[in-house]
Coordinates of C-alpha atoms and ligand atoms in Angstrom, one line a residue:
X1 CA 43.6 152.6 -99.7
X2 CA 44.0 156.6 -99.0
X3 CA 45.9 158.5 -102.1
X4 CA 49.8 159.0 -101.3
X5 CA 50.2 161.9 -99.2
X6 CA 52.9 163.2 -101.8
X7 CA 50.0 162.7 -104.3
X8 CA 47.8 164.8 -101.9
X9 CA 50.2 167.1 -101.4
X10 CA 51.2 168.0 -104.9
X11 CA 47.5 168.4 -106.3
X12 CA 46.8 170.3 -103.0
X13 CA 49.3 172.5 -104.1
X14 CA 48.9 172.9 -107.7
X15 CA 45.1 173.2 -106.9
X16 CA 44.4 169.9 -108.6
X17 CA 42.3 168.3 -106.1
X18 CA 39.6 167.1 -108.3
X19 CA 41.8 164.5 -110.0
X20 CA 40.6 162.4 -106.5
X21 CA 36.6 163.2 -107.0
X22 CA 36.2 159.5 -108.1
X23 CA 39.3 157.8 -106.2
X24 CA 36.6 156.2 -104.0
X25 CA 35.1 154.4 -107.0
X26 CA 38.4 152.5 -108.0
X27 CA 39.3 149.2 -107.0
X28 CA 42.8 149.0 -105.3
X29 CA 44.7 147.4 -108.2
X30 CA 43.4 151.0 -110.3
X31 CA 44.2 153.4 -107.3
X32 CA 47.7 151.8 -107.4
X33 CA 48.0 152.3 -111.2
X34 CA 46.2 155.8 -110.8
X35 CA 48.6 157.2 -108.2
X36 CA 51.7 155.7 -109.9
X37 CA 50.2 158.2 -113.0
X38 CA 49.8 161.1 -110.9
X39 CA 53.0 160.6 -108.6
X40 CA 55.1 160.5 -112.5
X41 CA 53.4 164.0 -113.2
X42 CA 56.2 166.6 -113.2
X43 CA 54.1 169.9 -111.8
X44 CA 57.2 172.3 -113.5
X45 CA 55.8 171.2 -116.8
X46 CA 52.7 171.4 -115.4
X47 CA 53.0 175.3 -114.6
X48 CA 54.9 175.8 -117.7
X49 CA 51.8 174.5 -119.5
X50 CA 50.0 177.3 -117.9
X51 CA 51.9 179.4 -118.0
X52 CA 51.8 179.1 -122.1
X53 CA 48.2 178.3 -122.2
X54 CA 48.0 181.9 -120.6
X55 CA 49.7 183.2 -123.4
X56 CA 52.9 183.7 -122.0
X57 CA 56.2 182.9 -124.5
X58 CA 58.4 180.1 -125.0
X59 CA 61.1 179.5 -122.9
X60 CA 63.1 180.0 -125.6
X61 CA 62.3 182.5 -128.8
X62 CA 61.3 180.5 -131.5
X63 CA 59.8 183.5 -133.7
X64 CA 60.8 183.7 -137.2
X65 CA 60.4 187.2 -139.2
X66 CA 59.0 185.0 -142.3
X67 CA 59.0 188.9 -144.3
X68 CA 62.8 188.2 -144.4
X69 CA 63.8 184.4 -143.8
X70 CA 64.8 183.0 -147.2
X71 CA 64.8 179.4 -148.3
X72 CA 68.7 178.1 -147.4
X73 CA 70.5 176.6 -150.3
X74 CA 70.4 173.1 -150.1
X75 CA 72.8 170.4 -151.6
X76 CA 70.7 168.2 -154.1
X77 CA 71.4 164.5 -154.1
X78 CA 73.4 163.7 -157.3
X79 CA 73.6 167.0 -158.7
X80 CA 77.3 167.8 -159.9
X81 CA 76.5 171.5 -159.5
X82 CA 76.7 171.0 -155.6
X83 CA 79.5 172.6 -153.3
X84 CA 80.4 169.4 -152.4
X85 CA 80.2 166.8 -155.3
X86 CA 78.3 164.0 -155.1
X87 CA 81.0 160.9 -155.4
X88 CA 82.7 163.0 -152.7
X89 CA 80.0 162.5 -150.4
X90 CA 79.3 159.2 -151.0
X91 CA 82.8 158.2 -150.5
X92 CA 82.8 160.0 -147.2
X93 CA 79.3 158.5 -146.5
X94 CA 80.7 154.8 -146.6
X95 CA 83.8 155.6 -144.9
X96 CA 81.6 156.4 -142.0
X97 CA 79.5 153.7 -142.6
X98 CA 82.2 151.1 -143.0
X99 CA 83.9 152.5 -139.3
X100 CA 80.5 151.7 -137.6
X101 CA 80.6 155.6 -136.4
X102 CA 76.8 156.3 -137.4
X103 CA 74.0 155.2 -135.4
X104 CA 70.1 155.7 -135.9
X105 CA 67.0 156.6 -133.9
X106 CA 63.5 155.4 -135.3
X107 CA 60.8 157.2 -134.5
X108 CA 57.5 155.4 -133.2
X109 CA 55.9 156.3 -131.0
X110 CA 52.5 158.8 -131.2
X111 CA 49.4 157.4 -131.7
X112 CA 48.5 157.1 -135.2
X113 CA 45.1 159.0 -135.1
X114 CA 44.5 160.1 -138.8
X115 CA 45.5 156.5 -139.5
X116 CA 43.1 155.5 -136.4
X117 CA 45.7 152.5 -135.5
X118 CA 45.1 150.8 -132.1
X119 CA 48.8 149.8 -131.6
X120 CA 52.0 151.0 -133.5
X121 CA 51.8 152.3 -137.0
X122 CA 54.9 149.6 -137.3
X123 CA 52.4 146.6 -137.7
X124 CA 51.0 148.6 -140.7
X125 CA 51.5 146.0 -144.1
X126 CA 52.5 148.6 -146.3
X127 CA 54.7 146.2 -148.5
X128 CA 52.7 146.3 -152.0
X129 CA 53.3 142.7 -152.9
X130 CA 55.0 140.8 -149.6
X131 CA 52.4 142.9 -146.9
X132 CA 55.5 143.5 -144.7
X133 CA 55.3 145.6 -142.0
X134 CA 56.5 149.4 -142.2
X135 CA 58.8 148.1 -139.2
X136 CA 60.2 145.7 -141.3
X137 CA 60.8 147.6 -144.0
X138 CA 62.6 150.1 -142.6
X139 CA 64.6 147.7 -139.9
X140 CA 65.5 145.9 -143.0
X141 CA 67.2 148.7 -144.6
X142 CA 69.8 148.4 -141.6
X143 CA 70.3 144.8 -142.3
X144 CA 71.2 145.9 -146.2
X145 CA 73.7 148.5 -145.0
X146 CA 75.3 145.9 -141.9
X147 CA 75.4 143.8 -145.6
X148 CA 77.2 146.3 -147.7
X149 CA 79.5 148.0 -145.5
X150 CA 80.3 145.4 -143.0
X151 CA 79.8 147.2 -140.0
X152 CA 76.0 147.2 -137.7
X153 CA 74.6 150.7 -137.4
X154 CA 72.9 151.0 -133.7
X155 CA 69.5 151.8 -133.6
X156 CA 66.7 153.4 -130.7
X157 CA 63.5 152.9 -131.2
X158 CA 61.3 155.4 -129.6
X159 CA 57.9 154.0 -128.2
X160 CA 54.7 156.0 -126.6
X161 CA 52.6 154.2 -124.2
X162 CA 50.3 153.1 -127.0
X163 CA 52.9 151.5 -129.0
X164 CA 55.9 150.5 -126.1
X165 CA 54.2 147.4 -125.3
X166 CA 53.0 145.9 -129.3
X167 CA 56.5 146.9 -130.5
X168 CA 58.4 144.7 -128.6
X169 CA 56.4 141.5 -128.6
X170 CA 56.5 141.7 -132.4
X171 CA 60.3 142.2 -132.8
X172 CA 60.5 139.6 -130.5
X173 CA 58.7 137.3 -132.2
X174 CA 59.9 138.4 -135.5
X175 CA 63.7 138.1 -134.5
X176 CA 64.1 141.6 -134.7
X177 CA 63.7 141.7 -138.3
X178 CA 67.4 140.4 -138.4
X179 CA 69.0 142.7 -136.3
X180 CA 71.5 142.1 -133.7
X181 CA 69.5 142.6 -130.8
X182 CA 72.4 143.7 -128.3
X183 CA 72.4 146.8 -131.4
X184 CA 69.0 148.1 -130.2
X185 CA 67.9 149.9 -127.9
X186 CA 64.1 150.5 -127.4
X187 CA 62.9 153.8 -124.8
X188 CA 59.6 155.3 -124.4
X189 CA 59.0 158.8 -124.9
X190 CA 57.1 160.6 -122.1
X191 CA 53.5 161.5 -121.8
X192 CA 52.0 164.9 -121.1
X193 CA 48.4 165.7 -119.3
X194 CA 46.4 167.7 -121.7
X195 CA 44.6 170.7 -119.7
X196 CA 41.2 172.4 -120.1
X197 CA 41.5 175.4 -121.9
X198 CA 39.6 177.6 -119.9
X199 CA 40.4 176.7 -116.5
X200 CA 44.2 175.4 -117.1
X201 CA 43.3 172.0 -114.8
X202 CA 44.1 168.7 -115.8
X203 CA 41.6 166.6 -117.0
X204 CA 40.8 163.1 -116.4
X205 CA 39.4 160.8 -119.5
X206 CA 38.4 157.9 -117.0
X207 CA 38.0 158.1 -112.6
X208 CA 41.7 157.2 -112.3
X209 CA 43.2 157.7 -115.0
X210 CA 44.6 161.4 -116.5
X211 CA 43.8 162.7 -120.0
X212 CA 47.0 162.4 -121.5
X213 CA 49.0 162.5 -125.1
X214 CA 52.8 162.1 -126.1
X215 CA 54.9 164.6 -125.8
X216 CA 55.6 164.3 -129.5
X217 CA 58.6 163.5 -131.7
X218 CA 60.7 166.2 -129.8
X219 CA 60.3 164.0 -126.7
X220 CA 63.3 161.7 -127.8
X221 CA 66.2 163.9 -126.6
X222 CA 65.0 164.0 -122.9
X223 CA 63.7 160.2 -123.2
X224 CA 66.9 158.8 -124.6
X225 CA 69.0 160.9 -122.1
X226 CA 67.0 159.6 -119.2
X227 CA 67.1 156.3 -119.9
X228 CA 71.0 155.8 -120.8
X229 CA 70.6 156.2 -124.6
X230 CA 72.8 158.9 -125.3
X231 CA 75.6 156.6 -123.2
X232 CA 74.1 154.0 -125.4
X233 CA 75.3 155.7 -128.8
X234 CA 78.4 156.5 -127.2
X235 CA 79.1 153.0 -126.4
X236 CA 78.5 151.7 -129.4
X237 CA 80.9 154.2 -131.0
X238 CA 78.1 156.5 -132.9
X239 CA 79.7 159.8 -133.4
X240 CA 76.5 161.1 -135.5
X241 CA 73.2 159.7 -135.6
X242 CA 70.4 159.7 -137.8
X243 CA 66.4 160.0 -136.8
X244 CA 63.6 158.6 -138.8
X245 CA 60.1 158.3 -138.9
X246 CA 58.1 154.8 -138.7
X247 CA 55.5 156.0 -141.3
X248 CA 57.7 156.2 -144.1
X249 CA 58.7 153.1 -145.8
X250 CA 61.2 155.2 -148.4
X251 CA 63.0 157.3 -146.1
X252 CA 66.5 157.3 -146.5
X253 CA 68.1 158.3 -143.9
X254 CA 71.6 156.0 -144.3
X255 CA 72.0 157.1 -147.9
X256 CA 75.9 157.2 -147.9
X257 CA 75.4 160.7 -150.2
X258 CA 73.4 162.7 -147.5
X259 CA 75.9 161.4 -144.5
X260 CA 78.9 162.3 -146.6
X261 CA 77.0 166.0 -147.2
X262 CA 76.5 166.1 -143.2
X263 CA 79.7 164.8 -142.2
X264 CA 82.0 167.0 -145.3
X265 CA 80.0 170.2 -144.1
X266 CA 80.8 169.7 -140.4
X267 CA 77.2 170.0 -139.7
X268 CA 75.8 169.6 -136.4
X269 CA 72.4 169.2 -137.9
X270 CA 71.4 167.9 -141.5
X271 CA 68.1 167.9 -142.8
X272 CA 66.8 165.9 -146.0
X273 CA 63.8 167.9 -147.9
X274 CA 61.9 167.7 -150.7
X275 CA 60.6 170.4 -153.0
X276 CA 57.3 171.7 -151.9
X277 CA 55.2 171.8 -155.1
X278 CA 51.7 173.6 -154.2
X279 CA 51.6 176.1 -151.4
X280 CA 48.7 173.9 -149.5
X281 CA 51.3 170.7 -149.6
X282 CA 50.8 170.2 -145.5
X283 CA 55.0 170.0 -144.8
X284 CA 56.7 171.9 -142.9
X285 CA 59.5 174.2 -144.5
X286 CA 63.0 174.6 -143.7
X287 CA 63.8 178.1 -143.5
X288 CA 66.7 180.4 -143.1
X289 CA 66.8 184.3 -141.0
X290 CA 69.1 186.3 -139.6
X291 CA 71.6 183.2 -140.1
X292 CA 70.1 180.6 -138.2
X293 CA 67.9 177.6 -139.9
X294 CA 64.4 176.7 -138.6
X295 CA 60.9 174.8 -139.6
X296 CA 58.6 176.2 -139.6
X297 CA 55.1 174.1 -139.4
X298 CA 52.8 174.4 -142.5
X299 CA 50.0 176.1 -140.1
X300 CA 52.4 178.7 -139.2
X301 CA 53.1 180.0 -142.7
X302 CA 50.5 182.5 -143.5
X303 CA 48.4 181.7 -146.7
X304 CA 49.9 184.5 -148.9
X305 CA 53.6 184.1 -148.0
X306 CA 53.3 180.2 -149.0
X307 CA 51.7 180.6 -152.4
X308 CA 54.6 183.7 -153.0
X309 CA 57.0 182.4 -155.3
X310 CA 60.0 183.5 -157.4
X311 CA 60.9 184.8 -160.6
X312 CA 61.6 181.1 -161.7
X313 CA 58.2 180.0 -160.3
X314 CA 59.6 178.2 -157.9
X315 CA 57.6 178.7 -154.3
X316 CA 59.7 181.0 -152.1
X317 CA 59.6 178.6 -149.1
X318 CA 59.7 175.2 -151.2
X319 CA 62.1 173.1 -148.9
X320 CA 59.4 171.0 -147.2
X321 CA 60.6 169.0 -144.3
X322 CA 60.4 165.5 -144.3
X323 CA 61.7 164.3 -140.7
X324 CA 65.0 162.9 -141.5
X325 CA 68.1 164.5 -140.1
X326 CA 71.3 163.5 -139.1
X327 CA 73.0 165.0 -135.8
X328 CA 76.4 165.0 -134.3
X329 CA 76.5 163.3 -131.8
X330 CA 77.9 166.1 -129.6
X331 CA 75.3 168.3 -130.4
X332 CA 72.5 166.1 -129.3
X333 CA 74.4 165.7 -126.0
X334 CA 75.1 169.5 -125.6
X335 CA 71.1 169.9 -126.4
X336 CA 70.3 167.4 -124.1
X337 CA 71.6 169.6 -121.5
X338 CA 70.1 172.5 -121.8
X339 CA 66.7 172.5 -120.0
X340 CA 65.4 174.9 -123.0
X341 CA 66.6 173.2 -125.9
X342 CA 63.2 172.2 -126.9
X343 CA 60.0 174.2 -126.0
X344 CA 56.2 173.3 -125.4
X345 CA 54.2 173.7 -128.3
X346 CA 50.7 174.1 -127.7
X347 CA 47.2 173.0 -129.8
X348 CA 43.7 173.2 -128.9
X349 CA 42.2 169.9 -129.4
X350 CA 38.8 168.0 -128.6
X351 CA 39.3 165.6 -125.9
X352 CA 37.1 163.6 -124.0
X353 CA 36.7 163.8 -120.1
X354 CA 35.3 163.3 -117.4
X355 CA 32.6 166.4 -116.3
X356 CA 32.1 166.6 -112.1
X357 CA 29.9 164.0 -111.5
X358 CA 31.9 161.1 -113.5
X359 CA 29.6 161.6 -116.7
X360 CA 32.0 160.7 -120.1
X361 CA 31.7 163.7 -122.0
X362 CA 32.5 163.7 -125.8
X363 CA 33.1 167.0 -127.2
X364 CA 33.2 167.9 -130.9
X365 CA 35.1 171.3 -130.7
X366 CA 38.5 171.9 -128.3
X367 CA 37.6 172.4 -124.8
X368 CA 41.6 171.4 -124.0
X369 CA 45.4 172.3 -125.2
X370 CA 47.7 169.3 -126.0
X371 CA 51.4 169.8 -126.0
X372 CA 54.1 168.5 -127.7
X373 CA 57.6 168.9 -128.2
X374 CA 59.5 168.8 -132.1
X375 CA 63.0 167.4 -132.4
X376 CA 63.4 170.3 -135.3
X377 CA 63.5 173.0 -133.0
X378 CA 67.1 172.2 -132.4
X379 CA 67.9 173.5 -135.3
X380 CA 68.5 177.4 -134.6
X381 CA 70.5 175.7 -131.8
X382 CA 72.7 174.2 -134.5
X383 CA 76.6 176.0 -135.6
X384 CA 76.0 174.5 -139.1
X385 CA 73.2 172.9 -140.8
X386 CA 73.3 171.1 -144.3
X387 CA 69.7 170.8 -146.0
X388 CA 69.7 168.2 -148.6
X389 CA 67.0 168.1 -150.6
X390 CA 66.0 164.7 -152.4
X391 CA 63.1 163.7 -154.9
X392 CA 60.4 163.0 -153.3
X393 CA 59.7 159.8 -155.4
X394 CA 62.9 158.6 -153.9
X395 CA 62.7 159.1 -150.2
X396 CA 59.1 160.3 -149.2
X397 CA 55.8 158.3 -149.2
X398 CA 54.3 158.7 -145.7
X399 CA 51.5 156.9 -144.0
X400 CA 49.0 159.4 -142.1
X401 CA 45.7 158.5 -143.2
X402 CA 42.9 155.9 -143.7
X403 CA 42.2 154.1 -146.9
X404 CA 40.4 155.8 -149.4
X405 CA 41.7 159.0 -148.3
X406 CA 43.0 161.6 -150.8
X407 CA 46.8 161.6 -149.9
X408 CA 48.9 159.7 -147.5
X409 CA 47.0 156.5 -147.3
X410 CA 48.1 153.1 -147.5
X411 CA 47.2 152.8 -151.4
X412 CA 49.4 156.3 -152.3
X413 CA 52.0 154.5 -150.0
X414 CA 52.5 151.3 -151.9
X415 CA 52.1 153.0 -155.4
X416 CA 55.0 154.8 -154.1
X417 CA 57.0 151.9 -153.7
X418 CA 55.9 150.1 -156.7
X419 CA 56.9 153.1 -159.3
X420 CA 60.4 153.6 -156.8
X421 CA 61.4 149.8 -157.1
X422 CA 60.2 150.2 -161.1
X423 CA 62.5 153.6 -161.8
X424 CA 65.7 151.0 -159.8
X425 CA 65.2 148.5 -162.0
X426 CA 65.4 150.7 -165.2
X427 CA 68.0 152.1 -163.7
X428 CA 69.9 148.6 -163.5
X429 CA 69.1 147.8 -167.1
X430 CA 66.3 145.8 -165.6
X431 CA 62.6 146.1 -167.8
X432 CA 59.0 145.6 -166.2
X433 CA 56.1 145.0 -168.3
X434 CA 53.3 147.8 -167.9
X435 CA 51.3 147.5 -165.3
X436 CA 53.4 144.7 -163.6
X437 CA 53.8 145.1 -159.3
X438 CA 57.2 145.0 -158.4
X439 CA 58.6 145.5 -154.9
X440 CA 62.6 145.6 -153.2
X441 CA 63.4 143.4 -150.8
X442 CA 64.6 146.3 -148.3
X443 CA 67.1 144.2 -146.5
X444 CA 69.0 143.5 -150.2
X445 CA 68.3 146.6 -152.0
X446 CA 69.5 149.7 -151.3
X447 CA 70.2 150.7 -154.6
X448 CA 70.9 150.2 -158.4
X449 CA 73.8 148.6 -157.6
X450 CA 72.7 145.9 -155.5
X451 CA 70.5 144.6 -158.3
X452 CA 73.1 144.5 -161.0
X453 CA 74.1 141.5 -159.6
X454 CA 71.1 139.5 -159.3
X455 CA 70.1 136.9 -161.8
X456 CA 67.5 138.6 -163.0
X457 CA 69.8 141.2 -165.3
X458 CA 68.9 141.4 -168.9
X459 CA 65.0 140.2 -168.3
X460 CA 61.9 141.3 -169.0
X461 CA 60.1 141.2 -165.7
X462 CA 56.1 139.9 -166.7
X463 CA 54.9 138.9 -163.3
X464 CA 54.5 140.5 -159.6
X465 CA 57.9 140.2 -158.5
X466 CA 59.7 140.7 -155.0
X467 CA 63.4 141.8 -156.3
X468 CA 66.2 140.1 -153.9
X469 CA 63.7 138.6 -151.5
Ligands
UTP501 P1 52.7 162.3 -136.7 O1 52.9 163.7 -136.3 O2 52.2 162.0 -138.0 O3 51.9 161.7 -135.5 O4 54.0 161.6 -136.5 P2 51.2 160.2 -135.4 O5 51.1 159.9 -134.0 O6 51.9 159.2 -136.3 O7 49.8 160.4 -136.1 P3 48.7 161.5 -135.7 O8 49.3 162.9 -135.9 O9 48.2 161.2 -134.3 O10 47.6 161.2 -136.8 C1 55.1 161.5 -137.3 C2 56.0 160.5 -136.8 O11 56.4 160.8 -135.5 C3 56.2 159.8 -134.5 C4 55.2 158.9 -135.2 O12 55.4 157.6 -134.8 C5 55.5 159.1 -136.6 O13 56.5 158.2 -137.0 N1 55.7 160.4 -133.3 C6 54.8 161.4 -133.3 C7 56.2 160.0 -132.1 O14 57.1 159.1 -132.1 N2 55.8 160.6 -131.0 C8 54.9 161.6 -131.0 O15 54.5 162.1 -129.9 C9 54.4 162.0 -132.2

């Protein structure tokens, strides 16, 4: 077949004609596939790309004068010496929780490439003694809360392309990990062509086929709004919403404390973080200037500014940001909106391509600029924002990179929630013999609480054990 004469027409006019060089080589099936790729490329982006990649500014001004932002004060969780006090919140929390009015967005999509993962991160088995999935695991912690509090809480899933298709077969086949079904809802987040850095054109990484990346975590407010999931919430009677990330099996996003510290401070945007230790920790930190919060990404922060630090030694900027929010619902729907709400960020990056006459070529420093899109930089868009910062043993152990690497790998990840499930159980009275593996059922266990009541009170734990499974 000839390409579609919109196709033809659109590259003509964005000077993009050599995305056809090798349409001649394709078998019909693949031209089909190929034009349905090109005719789904929206050329505004496109110019906006290059327009950036020019050096032109953001849309919207995202600069931060990090001489006088300031760290915000943050609420801690459980400390009495809060603005709001802790019990406070928590009753709050479970109020909402109980009235079904929060809902959730899981984050999975991207494509894993420290971790090198062909499929979703999801399928990772992370649990240290049962080998459950991270999807699981953190699906399971819904099912604990539809337990305690009587009520489902709603949850998206976001997808990319790599993950969209692996995601669903498995919760299907793994009966959505005891969800209701008719309570989620899955969308894809978009893909975005990367371009070659010198000349600004797209590149192809096979003869029909565009070099392309997802738009990153940011790409959830314009997915869920195009595909009905903003409705969705709405429908399902979620007045705020909470967003997590797939690769962290102890996030704690429905922690009744941190929704009643969001929903008691009228905020339109919460934000959990955890106390960056050493200025090279690789976290974003949450920030405050000129009386609007923002993140600012670790590669941002010049060296000097993030090993200044106060008189109590304390870093300066030490709120590192972990990915969990919570949102009113409003807010995401007055963001959703706006066309500017969340800009292009740019990176140069090595990505393979296709050179004139079809050869694959490999290369090993950027020749191209990916772009992406962060969900955080709706945050100076925000009336009120309530940072809550929270141990890190208690809510962040993230999966990034292979075994055997220094941080962030699946064995850091599961000693993580070995020494979490070991600090609950002392905290229910509960003793484990050194050295013994124990892991929390996450669809029973949220807290101390929900172990106080199991049989196993007043033992000594002496072997591996799964608690509530
Ligand atoms: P990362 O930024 O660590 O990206 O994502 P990643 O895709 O998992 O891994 P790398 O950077 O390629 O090695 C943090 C979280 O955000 C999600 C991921 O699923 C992960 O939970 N994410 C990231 C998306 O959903 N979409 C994106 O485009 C990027």
């Amino acid at each position: 077949m000839t390409p579609p004469t919109a196709v033809v027409t659109a590259l003509q006019r964005a000077d993009q004609q050599h995305l056809l060089a090798f349409w001649d080589r394709l078998d019909e099936p693949a031209q089909q596939a190929f034009a349905a790729q090109l005719e789904a490329v929206d050329w505004h982006v496109i110019e906006e790309m290059q327009r950036l990649a020019a050096g032109g500014s953001h849309s919207r001004d995202l600069s931060v004068d990090l001489s006088t932002a300031v760290t915000p004060p943050c609420l801690r969780l459980g400390d009495p010496k809060n603005s709001i006090q802790p019990i406070d919140a928590r009753h709050r929390g479970a109020e909402a929780l109980g009235a079904g009015s929060v809902g959730a967005i899981l984050v999975a999509g991207g494509q894993g490439t420290r971790l090198g993962c062909h499929g979703p991160k999801g399928l990772s088995r992370v649990g240290p003694l049962t080998q459950a999935p991270l999807f699981e695991i953190l699906l399971g912690k819904l099912v604990a809360v539809r337990r305690r509090y009587g009520r489902d809480v709603p949850l998206a899933i976001m997808t990319s392309s790599a993950t969209d298709a692996d995601t669903r077969r498995f919760l299907a086949e793994h009966a959505w990990c005891g969800l209701d079904p008719e309570r989620v809802f899955i969308f894809r987040q978009h893909d975005l062509p990367a371009i070659d850095a010198t000349t600004g054109r797209l590149l192809l990484d096979a003869p029909g086929h565009l070099a392309v990346a997802p738009d990153g975590h940011g790409g959830m407010l314009v997915a869920l709004a195009e595909t009905g999931g903003l409705d969705w919430f709405g429908n399902q009677g979620a007045e705020h919403i909470v967003s997590f990330q797939i690769d962290n099996p102890l996030a704690m996003p429905l922690a009744a404390e941190f929704l009643g510290y969001h929903l008691l401070s009228n905020a339109d945007f919460s934000t959990q973080v955890v106390r960056k230790q050493a200025p090279g920790d690789r976290v974003g930190i949450v920030v405050s200037c000129d009386g609007r919060h923002c993140v600012v990404e670790y590669s941002d922060l010049p060296e000097a500014l993030a090993a200044e630090r106060l008189p109590d030694g304390l870093l300066r900027f030490h709120a590192g940001s972990i990915a969990v929010h919570a949102f009113a619902k409003s807010f995401l729907d007055a963001a959703a909106a706006r066309h500017d709400s969340l800009p292009l960020h740019l990176a140069f990056k090595a990505v393979p391509y296709l050179d004139g006459q079809g050869n694959r070529i490999v290369p090993t420093s950027p020749n191209a600029i990916k772009f992406e899109r962060f969900i955080f930089d709706l945050m100076p868009l925000a009336q009120r924002v309530c940072v809550v910062e929270i141990e890190a043993s208690e809510g962040f152990a993230p999966l990034k990179n292979p075994p055997g690497s220094a941080s962030d790998a699946i064995e850091h990840v599961q000693a993580a929630l070995v020494a979490h499930a070991r600090r609950l159980l002392a905290k229910a009275g509960v003793a484990v013999a050194e050295g013994v593996d124990v892991e929390l059922a996450a669809n029973r266990i949220i807290d101390e609480t929900d172990i106080a009541g199991l049989p196993i009170a007043d033992t000594v734990i002496d072997r591996p054990l799964v608690i509530g499974g």
